[in-house]
Short mmCIF file of C-alpha atoms in Angstrom, two decimals:
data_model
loop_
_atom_site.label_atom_id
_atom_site.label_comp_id
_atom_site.label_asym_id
_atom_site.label_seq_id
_atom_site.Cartn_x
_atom_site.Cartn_y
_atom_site.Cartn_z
CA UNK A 290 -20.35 -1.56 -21.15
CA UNK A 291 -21.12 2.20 -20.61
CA UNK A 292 -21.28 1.24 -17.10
CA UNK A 293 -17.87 0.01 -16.83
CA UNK A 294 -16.16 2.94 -19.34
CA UNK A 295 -17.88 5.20 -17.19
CA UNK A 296 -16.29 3.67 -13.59
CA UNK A 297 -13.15 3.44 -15.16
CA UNK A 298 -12.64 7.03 -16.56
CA UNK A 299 -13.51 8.43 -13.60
CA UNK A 300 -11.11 5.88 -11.60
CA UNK A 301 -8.68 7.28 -13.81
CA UNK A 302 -9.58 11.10 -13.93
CA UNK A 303 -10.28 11.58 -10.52
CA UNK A 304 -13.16 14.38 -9.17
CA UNK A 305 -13.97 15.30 -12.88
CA UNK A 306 -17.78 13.26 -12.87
CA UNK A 307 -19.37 16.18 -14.89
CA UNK A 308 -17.02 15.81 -17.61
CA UNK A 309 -17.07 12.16 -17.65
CA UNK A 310 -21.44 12.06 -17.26
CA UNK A 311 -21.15 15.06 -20.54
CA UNK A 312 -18.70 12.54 -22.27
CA UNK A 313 -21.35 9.71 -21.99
CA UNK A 314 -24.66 11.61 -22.25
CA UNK A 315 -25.74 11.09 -18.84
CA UNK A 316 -26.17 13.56 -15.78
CA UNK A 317 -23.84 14.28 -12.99
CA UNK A 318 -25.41 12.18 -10.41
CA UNK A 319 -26.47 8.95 -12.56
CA UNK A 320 -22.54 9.03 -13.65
CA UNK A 321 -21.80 9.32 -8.81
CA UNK A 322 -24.26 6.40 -8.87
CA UNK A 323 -22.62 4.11 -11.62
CA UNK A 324 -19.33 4.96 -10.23
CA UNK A 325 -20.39 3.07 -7.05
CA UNK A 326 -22.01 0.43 -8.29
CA UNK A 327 -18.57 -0.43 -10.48
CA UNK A 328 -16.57 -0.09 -7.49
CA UNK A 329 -19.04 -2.48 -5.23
CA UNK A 330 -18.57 -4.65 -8.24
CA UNK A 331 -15.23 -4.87 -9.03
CA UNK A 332 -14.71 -5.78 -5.11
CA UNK A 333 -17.49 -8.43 -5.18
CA UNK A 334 -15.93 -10.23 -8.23
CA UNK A 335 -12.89 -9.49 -8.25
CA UNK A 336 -10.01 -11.29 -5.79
CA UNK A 337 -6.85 -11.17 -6.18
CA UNK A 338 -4.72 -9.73 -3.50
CA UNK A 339 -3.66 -12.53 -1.62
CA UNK A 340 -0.76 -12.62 1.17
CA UNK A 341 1.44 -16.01 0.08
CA UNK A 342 0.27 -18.80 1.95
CA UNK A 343 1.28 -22.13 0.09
CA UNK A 344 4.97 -23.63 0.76
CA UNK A 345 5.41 -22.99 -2.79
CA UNK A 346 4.18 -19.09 -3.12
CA UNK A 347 6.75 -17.98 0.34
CA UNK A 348 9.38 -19.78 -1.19
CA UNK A 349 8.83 -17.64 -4.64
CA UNK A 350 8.20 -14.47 -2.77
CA UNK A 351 11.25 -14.98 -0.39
CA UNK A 352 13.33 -15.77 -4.16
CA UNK A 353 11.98 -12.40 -5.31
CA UNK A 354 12.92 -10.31 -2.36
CA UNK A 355 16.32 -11.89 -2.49
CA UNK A 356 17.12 -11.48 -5.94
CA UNK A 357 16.21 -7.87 -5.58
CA UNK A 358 18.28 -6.77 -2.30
CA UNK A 359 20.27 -9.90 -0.91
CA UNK A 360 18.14 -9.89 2.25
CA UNK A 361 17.03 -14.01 2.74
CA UNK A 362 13.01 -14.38 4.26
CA UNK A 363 11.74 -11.30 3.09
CA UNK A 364 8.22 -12.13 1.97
CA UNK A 365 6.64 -8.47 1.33
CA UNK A 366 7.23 -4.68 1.89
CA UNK A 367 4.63 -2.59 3.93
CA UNK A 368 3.81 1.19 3.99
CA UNK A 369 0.62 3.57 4.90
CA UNK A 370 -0.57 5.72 1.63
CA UNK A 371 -2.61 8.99 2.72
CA UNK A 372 -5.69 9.42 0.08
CA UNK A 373 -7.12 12.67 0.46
CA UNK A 374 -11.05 13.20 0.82
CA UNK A 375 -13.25 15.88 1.27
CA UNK A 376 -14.15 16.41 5.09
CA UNK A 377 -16.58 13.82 6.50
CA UNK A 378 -19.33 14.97 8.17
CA UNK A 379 -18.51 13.28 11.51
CA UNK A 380 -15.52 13.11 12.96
CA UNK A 381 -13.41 15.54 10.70
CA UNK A 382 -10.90 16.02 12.67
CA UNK A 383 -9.63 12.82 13.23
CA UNK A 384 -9.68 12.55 9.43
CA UNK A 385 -7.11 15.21 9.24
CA UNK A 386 -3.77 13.78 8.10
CA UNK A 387 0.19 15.26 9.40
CA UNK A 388 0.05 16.91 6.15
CA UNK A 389 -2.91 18.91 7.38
CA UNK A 390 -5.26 17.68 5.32
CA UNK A 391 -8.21 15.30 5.58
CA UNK A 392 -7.70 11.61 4.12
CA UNK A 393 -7.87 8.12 5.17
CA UNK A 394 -4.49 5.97 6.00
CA UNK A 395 -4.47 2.83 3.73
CA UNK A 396 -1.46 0.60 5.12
CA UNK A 397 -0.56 -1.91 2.11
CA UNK A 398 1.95 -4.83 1.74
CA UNK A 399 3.22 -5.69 -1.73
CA UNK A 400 5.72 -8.57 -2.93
CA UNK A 401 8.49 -8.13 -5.02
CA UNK A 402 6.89 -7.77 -8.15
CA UNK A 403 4.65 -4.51 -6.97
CA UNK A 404 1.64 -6.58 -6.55
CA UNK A 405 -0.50 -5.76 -3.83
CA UNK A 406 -0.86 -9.37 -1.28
CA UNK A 407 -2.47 -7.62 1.52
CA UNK A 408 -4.52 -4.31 2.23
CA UNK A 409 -6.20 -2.36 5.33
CA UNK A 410 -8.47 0.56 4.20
CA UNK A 411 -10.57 1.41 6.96
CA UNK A 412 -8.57 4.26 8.83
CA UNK A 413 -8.47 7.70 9.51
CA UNK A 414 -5.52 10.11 8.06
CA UNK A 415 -4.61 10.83 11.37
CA UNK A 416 -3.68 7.29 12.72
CA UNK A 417 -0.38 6.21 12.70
CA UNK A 418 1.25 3.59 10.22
CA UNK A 419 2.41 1.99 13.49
CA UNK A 420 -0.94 1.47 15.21
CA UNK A 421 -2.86 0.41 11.99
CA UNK A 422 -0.51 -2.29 11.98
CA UNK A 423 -0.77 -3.58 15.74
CA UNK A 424 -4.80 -3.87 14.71
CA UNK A 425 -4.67 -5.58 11.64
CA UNK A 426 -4.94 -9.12 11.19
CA UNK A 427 -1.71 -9.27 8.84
CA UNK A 428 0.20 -8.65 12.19
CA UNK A 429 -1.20 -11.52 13.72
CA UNK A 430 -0.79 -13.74 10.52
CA UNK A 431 2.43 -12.79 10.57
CA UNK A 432 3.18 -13.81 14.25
CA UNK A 433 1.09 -16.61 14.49
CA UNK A 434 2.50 -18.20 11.39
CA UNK A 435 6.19 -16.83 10.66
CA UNK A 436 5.87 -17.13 7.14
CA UNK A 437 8.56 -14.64 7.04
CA UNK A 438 9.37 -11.15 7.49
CA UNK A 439 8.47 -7.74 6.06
CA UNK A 440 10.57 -4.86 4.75
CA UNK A 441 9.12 -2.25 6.42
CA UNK A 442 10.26 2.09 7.43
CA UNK A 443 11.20 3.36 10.73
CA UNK A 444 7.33 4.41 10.61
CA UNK A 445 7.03 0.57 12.17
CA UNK A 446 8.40 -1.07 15.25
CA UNK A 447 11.28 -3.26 14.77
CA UNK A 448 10.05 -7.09 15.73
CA UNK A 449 10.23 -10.28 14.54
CA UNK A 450 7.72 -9.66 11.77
CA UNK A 451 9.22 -6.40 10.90
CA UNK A 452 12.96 -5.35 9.53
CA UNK A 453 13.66 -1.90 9.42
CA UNK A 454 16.43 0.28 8.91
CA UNK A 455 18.90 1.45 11.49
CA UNK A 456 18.20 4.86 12.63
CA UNK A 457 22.38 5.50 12.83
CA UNK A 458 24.56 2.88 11.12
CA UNK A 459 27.92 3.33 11.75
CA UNK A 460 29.71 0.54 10.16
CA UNK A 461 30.39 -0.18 6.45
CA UNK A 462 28.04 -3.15 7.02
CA UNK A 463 25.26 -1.68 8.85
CA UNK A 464 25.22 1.06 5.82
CA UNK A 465 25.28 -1.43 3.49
CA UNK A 466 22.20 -3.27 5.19
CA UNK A 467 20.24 0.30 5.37
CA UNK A 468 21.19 0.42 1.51
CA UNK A 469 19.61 -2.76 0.64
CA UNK A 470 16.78 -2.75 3.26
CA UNK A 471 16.05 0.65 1.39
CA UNK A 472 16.31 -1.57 -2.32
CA UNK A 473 13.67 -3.93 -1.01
CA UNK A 474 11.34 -1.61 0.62
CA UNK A 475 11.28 0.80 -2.60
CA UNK A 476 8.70 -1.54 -3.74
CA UNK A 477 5.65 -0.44 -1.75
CA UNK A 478 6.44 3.15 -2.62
CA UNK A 479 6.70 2.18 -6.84
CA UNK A 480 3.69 0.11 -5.98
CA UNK A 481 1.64 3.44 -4.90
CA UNK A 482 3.22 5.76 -7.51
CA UNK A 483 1.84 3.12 -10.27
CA UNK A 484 -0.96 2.44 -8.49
CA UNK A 485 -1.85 6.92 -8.17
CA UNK A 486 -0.60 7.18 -11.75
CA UNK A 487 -3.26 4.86 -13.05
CA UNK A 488 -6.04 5.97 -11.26
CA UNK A 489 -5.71 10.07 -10.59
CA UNK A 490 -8.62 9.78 -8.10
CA UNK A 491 -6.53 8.43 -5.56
CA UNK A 492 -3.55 11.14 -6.03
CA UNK A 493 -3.54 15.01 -5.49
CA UNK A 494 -3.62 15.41 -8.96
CA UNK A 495 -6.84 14.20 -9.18
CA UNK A 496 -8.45 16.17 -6.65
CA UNK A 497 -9.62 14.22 -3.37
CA UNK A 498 -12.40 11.74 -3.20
CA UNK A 499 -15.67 13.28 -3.00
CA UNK A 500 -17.41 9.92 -0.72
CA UNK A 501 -17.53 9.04 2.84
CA UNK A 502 -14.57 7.27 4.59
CA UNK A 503 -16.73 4.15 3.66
CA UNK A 504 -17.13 4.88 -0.03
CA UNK A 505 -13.40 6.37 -0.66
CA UNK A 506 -12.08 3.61 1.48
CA UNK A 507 -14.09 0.70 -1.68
CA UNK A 508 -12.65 2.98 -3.80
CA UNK A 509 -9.25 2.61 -3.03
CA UNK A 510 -9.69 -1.49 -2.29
CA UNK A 511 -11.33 -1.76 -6.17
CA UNK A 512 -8.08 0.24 -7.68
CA UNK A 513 -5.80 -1.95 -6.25
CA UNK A 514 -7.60 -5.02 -7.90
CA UNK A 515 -7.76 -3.31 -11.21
CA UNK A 516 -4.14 -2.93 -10.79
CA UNK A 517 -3.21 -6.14 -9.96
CA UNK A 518 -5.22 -6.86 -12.71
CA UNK A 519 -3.29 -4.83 -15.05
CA UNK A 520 -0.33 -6.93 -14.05
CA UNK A 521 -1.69 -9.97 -14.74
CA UNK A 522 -2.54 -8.79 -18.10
CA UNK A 523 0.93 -7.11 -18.79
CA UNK A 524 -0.34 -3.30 -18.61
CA UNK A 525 2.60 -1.42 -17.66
CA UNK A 526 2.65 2.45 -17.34
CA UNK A 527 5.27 4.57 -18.69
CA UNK A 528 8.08 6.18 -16.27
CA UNK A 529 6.06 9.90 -17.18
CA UNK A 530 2.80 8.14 -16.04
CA UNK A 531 4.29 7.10 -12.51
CA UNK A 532 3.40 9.84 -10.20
CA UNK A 533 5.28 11.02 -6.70
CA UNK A 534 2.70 8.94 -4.15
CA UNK A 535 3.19 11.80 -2.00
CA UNK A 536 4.02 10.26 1.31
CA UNK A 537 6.38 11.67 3.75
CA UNK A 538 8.69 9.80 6.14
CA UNK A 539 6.28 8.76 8.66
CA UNK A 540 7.48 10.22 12.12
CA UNK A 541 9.53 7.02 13.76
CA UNK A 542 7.84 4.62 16.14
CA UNK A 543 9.80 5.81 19.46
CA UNK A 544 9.69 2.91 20.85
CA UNK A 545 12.67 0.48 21.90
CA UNK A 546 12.73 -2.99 20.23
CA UNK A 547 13.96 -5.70 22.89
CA UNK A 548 17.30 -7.44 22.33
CA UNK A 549 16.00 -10.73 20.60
CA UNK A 550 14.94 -8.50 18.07
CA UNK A 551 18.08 -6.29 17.73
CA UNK A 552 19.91 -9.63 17.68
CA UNK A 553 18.01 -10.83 14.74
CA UNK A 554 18.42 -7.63 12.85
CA UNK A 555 22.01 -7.58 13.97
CA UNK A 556 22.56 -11.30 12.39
CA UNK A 557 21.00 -10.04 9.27
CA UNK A 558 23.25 -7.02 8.85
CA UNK A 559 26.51 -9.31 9.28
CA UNK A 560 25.26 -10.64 6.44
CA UNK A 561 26.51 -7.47 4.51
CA UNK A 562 30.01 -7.78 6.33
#
């Protein structure tokens, strides 16, 4: 039990482990050590964050998205989160984020409800939201399968995966569409405020991680349980508790989209004629 009150409090306080080991009676470094062996077991025991796979779970996360901003196939919302950390060892600089600090870029997708469904924690701060994606194996789910599409910013390529917003809409329509593509896409960035709200370690406020990419990296992955967790058990946070996550406008993929894309985009904004 100590064990656990200890890896929670200082999940929730951030880089305060002296004050949590003098709360507890133990020393500095056996409170580091429990820390990590909470973390390595909340991710060993602990799984729930799940993309939708069944007929029945799309269907249900497609309902959600709808309900929420009017946009039909939408089964999650994806962003990058920048954690800071302190300065690895090896390879600082690549750690060092376009705020100009170091972290690690955690790209997450959540469904409609602010539930995390998929997760990729294994970059550094400096890589862009755009190529974590073309690595990860949600982007291949996503084309392999077509279970749907993602809500996603102009951080992201437009494809047939991924709807984002127009960079200049000029019709009533095509504002309309930014509007609600902006509705349904606010979910990823709630998701982060709750999730840095509930556990400080992960947010400014708390300091930065004081781990390895490695460590800080199971670190974020066990938080995100924990707060799925916390929304299977009906633990909400009040609005004073929900912190800024703290992420900029990733700078827009500069790429250009092909036309079957632009065409499916197009057909969903005449939706919002």
């Amino acid at each position: 039990m100590t064990k656990v009150l200890v890896g929670l409090r200082v999940l929730s306080k951030g880089n305060f482990l002296s004050e949590v080991a003098d709360l507890h009676g133990i020393s500095k470094q056996t409170a580091s050590r429990v820390l990590h062996e909470f973390v390595d077991a909340v991710n060993r025991n602990i799984d729930n964050i799940r993309f939708p796979r069944t007929q029945q779970e799309l269907a249900e996360a497609k309902l959600g998205f709808y309900k929420r901003c009017k946009i039909a196939n939408i089964v999650g919302a994806v962003d990058g989160t920048l954690v800071p950390i302190i300065a690895p060892k090896d390879s600082g600089e690549a750690y060092i984020c376009r705020k100009g600090f170091h972290a690690i870029n955690v790209m997450a997708t959540c469904s409609h409800d602010r539930r995390f469904i998929d997760i990729v924690a294994k970059w550094p701060g400096s890589q862009h939201d755009s190529s974590v994606m073309n690595t990860s194996s949600l982007k291949e789910h996503m084309e392999s399968e077509r279970p749907g599409m993602l809500l996603a910013d102009s951080g992201y390529p437009l494809t047939t995966s991924l709807l984002t917003p127009l960079a200049n809409p000029v019709t009533p329509a095509e504002a309309r569409y930014n509007n609600a593509q902006s509705k349904g896409r606010m979910v990823i960035e709630q998701s982060f405020g709750i999730l840095k709200g509930r556990f400080r370690c992960l947010h400014k406020t708390g300091g930065v991680l004081s781990y390895s990419p490695e460590k800080s990296c199971a670190i974020f992955m066990a938080c995100a349980r924990l707060h799925n967790m916390c929304l299977d058990w009906g633990l909400t946070l009040d609005d004073a508790q929900v912190v800024d996550p703290g992420q900029d406008a990733m700078e827009a993929w500069m790429g250009q989209p092909g036309l079957q894309v632009q065409e499916l985009r197009r057909r969903v904004v005449n939706t919002f004629v």
